[in-house]
JSON list of C-alpha atoms in Angstrom, two decimals:
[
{"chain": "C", "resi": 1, "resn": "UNK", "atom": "CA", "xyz": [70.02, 286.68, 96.45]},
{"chain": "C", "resi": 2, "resn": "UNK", "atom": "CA", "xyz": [68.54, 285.74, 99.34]},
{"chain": "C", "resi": 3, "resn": "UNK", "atom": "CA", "xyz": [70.11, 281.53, 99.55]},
{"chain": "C", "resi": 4, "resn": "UNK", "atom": "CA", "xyz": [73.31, 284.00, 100.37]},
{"chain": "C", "resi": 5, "resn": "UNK", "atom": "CA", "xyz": [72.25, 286.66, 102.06]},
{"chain": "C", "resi": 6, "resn": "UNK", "atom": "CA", "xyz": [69.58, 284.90, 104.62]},
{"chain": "C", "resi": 7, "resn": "UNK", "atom": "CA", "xyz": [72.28, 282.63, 105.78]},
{"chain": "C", "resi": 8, "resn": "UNK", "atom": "CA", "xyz": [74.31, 285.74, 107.20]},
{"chain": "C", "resi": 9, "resn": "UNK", "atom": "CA", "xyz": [71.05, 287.30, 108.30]},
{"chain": "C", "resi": 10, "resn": "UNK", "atom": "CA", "xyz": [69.93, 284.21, 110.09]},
{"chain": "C", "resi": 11, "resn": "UNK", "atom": "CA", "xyz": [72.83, 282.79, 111.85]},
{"chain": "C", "resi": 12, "resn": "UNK", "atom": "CA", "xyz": [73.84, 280.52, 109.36]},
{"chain": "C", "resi": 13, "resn": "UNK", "atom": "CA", "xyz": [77.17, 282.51, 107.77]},
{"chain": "C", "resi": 14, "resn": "UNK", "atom": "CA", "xyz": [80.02, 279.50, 108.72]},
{"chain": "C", "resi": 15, "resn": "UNK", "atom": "CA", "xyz": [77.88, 276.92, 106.40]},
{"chain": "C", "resi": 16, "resn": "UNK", "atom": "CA", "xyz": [77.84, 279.70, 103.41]},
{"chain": "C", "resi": 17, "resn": "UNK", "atom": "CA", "xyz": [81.66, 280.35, 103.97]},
{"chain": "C", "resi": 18, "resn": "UNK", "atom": "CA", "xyz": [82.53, 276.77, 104.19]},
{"chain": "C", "resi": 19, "resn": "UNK", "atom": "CA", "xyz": [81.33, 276.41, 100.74]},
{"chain": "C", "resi": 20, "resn": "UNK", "atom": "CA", "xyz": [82.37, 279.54, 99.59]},
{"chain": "C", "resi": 21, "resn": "UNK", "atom": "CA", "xyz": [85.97, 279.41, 100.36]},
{"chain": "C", "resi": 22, "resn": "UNK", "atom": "CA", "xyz": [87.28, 276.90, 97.64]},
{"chain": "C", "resi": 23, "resn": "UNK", "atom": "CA", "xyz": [85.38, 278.65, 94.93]},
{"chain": "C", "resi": 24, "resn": "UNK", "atom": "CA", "xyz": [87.34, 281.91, 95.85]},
{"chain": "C", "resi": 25, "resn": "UNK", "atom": "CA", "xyz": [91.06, 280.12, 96.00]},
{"chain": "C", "resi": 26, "resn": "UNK", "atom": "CA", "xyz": [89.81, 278.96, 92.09]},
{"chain": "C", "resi": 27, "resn": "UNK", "atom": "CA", "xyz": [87.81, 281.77, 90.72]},
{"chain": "C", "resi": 28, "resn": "UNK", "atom": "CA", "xyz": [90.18, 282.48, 87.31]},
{"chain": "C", "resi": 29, "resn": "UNK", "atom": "CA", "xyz": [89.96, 279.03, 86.71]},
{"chain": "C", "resi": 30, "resn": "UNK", "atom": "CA", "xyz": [85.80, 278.07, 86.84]},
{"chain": "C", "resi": 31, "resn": "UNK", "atom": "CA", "xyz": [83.70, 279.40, 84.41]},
{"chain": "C", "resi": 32, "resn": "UNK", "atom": "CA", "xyz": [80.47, 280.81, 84.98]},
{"chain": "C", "resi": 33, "resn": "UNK", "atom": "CA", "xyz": [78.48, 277.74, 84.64]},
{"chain": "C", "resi": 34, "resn": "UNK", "atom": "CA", "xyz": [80.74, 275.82, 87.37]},
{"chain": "C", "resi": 35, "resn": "UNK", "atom": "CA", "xyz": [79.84, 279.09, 89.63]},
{"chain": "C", "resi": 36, "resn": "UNK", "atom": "CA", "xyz": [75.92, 278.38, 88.75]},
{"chain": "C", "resi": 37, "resn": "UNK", "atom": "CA", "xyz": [76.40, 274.70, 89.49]},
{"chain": "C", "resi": 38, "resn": "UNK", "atom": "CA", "xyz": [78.39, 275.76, 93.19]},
{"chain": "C", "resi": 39, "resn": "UNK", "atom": "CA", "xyz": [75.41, 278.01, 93.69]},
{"chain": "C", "resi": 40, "resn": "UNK", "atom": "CA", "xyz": [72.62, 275.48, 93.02]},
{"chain": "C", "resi": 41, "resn": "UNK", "atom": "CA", "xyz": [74.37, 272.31, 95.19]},
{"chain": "C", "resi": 42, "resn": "UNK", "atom": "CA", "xyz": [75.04, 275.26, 98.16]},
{"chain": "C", "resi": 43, "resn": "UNK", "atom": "CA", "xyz": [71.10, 276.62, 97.78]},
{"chain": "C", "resi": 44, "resn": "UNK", "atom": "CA", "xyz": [69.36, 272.69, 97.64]},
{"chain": "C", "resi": 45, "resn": "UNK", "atom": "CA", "xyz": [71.96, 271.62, 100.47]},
{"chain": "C", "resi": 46, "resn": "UNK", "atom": "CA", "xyz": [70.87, 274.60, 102.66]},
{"chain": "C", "resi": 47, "resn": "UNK", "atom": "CA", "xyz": [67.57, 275.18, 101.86]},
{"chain": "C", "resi": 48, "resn": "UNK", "atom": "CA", "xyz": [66.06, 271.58, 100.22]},
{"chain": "C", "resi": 49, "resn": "UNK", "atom": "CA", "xyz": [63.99, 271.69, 97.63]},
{"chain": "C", "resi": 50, "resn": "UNK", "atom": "CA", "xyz": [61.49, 274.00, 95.89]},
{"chain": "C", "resi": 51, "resn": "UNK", "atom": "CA", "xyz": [63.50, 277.00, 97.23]},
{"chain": "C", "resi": 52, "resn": "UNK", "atom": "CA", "xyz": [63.18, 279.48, 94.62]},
{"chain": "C", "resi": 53, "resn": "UNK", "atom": "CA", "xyz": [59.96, 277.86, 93.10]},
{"chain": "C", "resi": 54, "resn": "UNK", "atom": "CA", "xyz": [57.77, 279.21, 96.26]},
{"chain": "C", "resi": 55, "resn": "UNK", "atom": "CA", "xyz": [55.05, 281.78, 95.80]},
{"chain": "C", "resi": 56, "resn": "UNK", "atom": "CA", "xyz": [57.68, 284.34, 97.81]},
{"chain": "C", "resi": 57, "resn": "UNK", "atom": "CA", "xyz": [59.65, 284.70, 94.84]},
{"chain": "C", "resi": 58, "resn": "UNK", "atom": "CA", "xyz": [57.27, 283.83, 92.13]},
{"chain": "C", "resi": 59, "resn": "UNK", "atom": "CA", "xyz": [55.56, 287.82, 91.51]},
{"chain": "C", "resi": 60, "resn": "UNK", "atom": "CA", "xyz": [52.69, 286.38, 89.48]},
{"chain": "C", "resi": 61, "resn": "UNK", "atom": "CA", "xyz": [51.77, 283.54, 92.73]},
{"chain": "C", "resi": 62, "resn": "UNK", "atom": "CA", "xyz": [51.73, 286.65, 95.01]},
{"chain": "C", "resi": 63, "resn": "UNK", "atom": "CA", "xyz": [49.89, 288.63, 92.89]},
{"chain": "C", "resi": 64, "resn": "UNK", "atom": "CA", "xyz": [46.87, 285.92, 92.51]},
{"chain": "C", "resi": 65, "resn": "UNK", "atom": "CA", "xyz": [46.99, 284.12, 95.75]},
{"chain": "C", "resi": 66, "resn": "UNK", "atom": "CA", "xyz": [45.02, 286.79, 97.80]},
{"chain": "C", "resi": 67, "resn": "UNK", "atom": "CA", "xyz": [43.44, 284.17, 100.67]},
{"chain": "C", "resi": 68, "resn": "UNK", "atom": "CA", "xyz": [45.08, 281.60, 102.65]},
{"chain": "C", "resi": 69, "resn": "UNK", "atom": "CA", "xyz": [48.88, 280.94, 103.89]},
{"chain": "C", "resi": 70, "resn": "UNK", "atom": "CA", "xyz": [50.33, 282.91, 101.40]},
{"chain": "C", "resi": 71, "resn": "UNK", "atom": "CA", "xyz": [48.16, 286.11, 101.79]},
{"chain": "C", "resi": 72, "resn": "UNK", "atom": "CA", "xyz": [48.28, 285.99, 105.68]},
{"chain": "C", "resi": 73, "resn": "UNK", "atom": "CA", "xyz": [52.05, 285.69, 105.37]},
{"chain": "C", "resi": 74, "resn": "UNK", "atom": "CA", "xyz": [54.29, 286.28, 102.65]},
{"chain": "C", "resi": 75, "resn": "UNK", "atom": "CA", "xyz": [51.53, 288.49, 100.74]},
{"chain": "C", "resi": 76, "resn": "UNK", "atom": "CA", "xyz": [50.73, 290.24, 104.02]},
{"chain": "C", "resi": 77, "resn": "UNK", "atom": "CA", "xyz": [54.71, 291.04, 104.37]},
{"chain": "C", "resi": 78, "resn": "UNK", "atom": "CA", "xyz": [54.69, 292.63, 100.81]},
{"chain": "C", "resi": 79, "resn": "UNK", "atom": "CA", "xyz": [52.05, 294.47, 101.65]},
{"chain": "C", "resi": 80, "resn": "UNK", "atom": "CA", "xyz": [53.13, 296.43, 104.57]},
{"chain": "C", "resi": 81, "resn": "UNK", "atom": "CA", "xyz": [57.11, 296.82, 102.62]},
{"chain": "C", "resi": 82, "resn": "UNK", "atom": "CA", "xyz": [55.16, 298.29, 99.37]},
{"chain": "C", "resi": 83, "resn": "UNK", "atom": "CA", "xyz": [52.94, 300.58, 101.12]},
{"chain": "C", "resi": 84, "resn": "UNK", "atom": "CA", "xyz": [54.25, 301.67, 104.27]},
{"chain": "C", "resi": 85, "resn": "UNK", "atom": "CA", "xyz": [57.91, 300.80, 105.66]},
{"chain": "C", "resi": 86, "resn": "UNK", "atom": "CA", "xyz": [60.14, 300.55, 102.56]},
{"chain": "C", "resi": 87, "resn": "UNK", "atom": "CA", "xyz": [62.14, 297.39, 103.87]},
{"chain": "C", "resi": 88, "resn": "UNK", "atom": "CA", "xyz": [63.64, 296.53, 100.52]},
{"chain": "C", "resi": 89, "resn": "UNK", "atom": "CA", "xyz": [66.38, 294.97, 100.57]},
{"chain": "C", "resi": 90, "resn": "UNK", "atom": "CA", "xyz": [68.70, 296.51, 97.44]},
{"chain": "C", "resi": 91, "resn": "UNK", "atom": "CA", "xyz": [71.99, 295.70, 96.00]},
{"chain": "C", "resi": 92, "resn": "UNK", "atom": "CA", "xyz": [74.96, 298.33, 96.98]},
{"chain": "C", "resi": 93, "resn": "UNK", "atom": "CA", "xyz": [75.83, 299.91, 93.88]},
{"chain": "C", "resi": 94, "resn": "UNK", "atom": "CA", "xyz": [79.81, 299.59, 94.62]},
{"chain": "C", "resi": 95, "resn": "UNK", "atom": "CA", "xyz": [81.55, 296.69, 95.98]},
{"chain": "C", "resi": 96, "resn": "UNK", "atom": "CA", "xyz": [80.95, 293.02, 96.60]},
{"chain": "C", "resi": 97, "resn": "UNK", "atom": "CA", "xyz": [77.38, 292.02, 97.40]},
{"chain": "C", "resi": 98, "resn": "UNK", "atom": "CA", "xyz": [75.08, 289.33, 97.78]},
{"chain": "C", "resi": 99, "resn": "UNK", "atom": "CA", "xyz": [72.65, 290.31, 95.40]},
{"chain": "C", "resi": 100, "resn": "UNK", "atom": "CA", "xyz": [72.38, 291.00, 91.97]},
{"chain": "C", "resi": 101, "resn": "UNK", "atom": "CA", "xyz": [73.31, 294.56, 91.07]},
{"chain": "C", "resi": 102, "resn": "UNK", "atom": "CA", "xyz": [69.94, 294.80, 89.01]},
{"chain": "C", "resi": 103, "resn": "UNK", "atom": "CA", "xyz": [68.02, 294.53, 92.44]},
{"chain": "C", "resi": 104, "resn": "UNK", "atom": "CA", "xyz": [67.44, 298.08, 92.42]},
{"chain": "C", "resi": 105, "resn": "UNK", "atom": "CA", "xyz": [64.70, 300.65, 94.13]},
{"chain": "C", "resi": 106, "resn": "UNK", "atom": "CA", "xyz": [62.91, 300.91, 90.98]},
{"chain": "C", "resi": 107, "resn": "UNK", "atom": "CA", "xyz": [62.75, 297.28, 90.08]},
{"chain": "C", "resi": 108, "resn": "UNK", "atom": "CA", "xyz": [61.20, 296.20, 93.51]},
{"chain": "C", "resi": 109, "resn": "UNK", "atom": "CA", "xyz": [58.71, 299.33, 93.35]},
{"chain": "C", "resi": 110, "resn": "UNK", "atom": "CA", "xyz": [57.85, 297.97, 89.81]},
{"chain": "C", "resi": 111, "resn": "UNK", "atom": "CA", "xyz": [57.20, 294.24, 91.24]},
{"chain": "C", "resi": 112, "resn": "UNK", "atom": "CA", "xyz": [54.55, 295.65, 94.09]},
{"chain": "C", "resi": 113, "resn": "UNK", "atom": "CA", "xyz": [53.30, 297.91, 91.20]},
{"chain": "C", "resi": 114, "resn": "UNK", "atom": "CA", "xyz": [52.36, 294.12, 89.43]},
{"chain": "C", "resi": 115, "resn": "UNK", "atom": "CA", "xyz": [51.53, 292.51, 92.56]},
{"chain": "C", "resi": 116, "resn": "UNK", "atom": "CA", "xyz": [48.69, 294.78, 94.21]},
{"chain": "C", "resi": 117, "resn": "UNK", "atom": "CA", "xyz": [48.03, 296.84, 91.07]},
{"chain": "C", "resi": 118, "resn": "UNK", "atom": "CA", "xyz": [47.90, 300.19, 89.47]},
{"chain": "C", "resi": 119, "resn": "UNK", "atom": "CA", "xyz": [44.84, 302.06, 91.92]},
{"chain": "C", "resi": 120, "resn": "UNK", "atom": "CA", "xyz": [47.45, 301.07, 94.93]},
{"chain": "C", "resi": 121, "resn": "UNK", "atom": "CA", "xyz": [49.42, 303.88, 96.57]},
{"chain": "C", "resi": 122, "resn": "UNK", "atom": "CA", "xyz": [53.20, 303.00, 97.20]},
{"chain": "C", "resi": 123, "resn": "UNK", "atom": "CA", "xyz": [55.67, 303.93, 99.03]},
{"chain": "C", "resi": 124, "resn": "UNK", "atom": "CA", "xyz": [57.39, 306.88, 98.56]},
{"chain": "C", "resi": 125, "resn": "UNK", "atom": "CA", "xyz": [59.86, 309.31, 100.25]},
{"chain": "C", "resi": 126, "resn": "UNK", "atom": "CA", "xyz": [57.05, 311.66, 101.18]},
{"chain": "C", "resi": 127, "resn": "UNK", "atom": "CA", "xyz": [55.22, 308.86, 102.74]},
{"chain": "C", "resi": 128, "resn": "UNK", "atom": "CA", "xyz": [58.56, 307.56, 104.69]},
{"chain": "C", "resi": 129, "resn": "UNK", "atom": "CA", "xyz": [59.10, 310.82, 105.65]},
{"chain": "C", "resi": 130, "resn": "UNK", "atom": "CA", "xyz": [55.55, 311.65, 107.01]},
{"chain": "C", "resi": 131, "resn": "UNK", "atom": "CA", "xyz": [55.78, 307.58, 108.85]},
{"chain": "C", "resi": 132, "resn": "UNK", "atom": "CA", "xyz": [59.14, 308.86, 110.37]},
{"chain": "C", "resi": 133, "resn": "UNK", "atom": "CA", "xyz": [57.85, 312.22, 111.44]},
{"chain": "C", "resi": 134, "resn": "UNK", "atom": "CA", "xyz": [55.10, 310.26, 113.31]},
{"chain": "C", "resi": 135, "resn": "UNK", "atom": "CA", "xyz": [56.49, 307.17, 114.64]},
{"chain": "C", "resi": 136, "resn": "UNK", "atom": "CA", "xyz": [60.02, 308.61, 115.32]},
{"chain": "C", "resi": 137, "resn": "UNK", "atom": "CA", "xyz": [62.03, 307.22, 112.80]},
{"chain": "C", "resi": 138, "resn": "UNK", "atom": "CA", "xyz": [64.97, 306.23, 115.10]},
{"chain": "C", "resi": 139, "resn": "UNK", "atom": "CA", "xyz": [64.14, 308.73, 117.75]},
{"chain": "C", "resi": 140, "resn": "UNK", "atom": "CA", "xyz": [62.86, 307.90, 121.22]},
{"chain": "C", "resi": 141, "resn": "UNK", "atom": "CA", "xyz": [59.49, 310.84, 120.93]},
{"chain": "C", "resi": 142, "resn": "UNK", "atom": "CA", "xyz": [60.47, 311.14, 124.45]},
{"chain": "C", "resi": 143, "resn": "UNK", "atom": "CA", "xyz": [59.89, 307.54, 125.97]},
{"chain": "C", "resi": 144, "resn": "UNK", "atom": "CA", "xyz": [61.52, 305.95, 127.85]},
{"chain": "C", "resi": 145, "resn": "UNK", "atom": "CA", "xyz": [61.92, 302.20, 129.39]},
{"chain": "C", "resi": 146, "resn": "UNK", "atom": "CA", "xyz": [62.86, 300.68, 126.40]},
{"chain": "C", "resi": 147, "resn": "UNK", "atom": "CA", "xyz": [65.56, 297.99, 125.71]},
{"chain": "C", "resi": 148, "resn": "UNK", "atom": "CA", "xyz": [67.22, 297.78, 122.55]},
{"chain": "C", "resi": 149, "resn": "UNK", "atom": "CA", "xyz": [69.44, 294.86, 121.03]},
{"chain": "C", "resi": 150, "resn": "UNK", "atom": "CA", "xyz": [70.96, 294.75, 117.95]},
{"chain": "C", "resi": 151, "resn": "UNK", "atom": "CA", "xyz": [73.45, 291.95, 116.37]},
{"chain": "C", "resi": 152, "resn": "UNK", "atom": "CA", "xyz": [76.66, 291.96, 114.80]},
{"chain": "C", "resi": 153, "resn": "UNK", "atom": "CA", "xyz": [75.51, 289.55, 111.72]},
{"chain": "C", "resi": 154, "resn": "UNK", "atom": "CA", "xyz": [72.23, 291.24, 111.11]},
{"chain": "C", "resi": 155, "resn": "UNK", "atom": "CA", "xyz": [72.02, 292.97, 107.92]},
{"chain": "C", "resi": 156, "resn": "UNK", "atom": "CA", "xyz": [69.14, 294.84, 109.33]},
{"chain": "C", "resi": 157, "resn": "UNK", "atom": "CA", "xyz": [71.41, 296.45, 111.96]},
{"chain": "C", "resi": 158, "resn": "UNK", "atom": "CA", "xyz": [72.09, 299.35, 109.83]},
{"chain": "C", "resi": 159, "resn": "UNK", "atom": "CA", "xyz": [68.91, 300.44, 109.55]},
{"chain": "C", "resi": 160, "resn": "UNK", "atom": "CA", "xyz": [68.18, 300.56, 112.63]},
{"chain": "C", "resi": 161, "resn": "UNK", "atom": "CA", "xyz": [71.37, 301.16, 115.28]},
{"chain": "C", "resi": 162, "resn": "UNK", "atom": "CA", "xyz": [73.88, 303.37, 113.65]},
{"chain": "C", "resi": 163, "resn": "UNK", "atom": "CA", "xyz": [72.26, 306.66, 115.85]},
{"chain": "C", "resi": 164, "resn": "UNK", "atom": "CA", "xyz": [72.55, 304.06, 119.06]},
{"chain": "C", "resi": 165, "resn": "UNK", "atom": "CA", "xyz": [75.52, 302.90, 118.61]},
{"chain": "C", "resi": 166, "resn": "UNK", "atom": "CA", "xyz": [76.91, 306.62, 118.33]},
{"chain": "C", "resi": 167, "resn": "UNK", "atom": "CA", "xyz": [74.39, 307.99, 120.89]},
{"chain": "C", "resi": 168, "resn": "UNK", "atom": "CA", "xyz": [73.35, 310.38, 118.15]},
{"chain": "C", "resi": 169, "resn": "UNK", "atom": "CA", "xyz": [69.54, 309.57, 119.38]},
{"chain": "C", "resi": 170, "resn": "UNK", "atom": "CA", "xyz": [69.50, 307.25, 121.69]},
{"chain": "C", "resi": 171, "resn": "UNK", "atom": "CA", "xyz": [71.17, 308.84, 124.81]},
{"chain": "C", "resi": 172, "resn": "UNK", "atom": "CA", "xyz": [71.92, 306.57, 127.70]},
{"chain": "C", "resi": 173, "resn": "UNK", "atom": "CA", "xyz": [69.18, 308.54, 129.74]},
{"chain": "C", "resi": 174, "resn": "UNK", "atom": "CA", "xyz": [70.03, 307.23, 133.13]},
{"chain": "C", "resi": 175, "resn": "UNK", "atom": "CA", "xyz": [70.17, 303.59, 131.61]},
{"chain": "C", "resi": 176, "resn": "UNK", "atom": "CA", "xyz": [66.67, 304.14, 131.14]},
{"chain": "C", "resi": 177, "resn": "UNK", "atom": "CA", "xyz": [67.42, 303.61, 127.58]},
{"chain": "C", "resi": 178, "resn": "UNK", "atom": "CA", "xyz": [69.54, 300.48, 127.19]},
{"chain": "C", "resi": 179, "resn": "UNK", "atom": "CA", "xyz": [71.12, 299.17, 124.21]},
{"chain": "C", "resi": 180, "resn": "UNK", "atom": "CA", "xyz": [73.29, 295.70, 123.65]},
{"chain": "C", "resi": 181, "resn": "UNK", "atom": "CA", "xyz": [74.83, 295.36, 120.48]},
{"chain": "C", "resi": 182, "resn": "UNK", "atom": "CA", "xyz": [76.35, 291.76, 120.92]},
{"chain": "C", "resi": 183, "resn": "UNK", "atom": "CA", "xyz": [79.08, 290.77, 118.68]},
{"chain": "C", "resi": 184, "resn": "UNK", "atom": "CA", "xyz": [80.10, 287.52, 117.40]},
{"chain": "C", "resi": 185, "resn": "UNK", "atom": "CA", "xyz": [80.15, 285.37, 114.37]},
{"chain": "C", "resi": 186, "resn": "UNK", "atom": "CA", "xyz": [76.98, 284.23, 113.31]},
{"chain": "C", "resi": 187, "resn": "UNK", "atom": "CA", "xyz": [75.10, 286.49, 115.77]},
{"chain": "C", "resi": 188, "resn": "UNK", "atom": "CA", "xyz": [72.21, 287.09, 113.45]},
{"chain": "C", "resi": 189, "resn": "UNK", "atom": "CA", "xyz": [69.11, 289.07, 113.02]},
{"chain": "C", "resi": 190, "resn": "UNK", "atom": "CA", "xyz": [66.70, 288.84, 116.42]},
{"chain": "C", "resi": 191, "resn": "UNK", "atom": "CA", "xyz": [69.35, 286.66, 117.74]},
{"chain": "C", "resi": 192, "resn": "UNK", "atom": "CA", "xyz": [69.18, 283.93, 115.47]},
{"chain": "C", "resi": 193, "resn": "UNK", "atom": "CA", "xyz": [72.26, 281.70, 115.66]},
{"chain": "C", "resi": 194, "resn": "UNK", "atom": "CA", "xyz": [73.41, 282.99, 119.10]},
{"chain": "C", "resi": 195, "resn": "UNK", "atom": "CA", "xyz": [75.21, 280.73, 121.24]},
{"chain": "C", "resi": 196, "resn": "UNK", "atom": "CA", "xyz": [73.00, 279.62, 124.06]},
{"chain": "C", "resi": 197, "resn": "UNK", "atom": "CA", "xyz": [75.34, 280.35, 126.65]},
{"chain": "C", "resi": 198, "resn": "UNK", "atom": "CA", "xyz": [75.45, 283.95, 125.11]},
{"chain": "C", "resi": 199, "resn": "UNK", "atom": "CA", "xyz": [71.85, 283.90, 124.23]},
{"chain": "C", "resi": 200, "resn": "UNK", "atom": "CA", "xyz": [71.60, 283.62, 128.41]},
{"chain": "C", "resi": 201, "resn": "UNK", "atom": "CA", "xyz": [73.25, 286.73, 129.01]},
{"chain": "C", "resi": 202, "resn": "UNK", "atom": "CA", "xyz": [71.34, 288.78, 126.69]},
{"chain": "C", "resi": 203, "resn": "UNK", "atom": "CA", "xyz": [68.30, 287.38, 128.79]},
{"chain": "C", "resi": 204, "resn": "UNK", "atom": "CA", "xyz": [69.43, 288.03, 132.00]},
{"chain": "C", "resi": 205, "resn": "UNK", "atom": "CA", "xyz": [70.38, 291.58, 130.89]},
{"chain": "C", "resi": 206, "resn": "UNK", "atom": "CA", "xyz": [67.07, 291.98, 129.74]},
{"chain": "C", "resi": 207, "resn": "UNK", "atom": "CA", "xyz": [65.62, 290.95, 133.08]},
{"chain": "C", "resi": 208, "resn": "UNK", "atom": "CA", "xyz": [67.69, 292.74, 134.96]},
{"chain": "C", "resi": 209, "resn": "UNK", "atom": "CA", "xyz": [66.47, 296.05, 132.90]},
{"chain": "C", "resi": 210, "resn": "UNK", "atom": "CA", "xyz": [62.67, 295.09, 133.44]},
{"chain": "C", "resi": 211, "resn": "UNK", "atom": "CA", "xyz": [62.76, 294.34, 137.43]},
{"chain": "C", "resi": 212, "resn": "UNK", "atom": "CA", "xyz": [65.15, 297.74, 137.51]},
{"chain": "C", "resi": 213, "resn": "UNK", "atom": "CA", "xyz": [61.88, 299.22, 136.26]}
]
């Protein structure tokens, strides 16, 4: 779930690996219990306390806490994924992955379904079509100016940079259209866990762009 997954997505992948890698060299011989036990130390020692007790992954806090920090954040968040963008975040159905396999489309469209109720429209593939025809959807809609990163470790990158990174969509246009796709371990999503001195050249590219303009 996410203990495993957010510490790729934010820039934290060595300290899941370093406690991954001697579970891996003994896997025939622990039993599922000693793999719960690895998985609880590794989620209290990176995350403390109260981790997966939080209203964000308790569907019955979200559903009733509808003022205050939770609404304006975590609530707010569910909102816009259940209604209007679609970010779930699913579990391939082949291959190794950091989430359960049961973490499918229609299980997360069933938990908004409990959160905001039954008289709430959600998201659908008519509605993420008629978003993409208006906002683009990966397409520039003819503007220009803009400056696009992306990061190696960032889950998210896929959703959002495979037509860049092929130039499918996102032609170089003069280099009015710039994109940085900057590589490295633990380079995660909006640049979390970047090296500074690396973190310093995506900067100056940036400004560099921007006074170009």
């Amino acid at each position: 779930g996410d203990s495993v997954a957010a510490a790729v997505q934010y820039g934290r992948k060595a300290m899941l690996c370093d406690d991954a890698v001697s579970l891996y060299s003994n896997l025939t011989s622990l039993s599922d219990w000693d793999l719960a036990k690895a998985f609880a130390s590794y989620t209290l020692k990176a995350w403390g306390l109260g981790y997966y007790s939080q209203c964000f992954y308790n569907s019955t806090c979200m559903r009733e806490e509808d003022s205050g920090p939770v609404a304006e954040g975590a609530r707010s968040w569910y909102w816009i994924k259940c209604t209007q963008l679609g970010y779930f975040q699913t579990a391939p159905e082949r291959g190794l992955a950091s989430r359960p396999k049961g973490v499918t489309l229609t299980l997360l469209l069933e938990q908004c379904r409990y959160i905001f109720g039954d008289d709430v429209k959600l998201i659908s593939q008519d509605s993420v079509d008629a978003w993409n025809a208006k906002m683009g959807g990966g397409s520039d809609l003819g503007a220009e100016r803009i400056y696009k990163t992306a990061y190696s470790d960032d889950p998210w990158k896929m959703a959002g940079t495979v037509a860049a990174v092929q130039r499918q969509e996102w032609p170089l246009a003069e280099l009015s259209q710039p994109f940085m796709m900057l590589t490295c371990d633990g380079c995660g999503h909006c640049g979390a866990g970047v090296p500074a001195n690396l973190a310093t050249g995506v900067v100056e590219q940036l400004v560099a762009a921007l006074t170009s303009w």
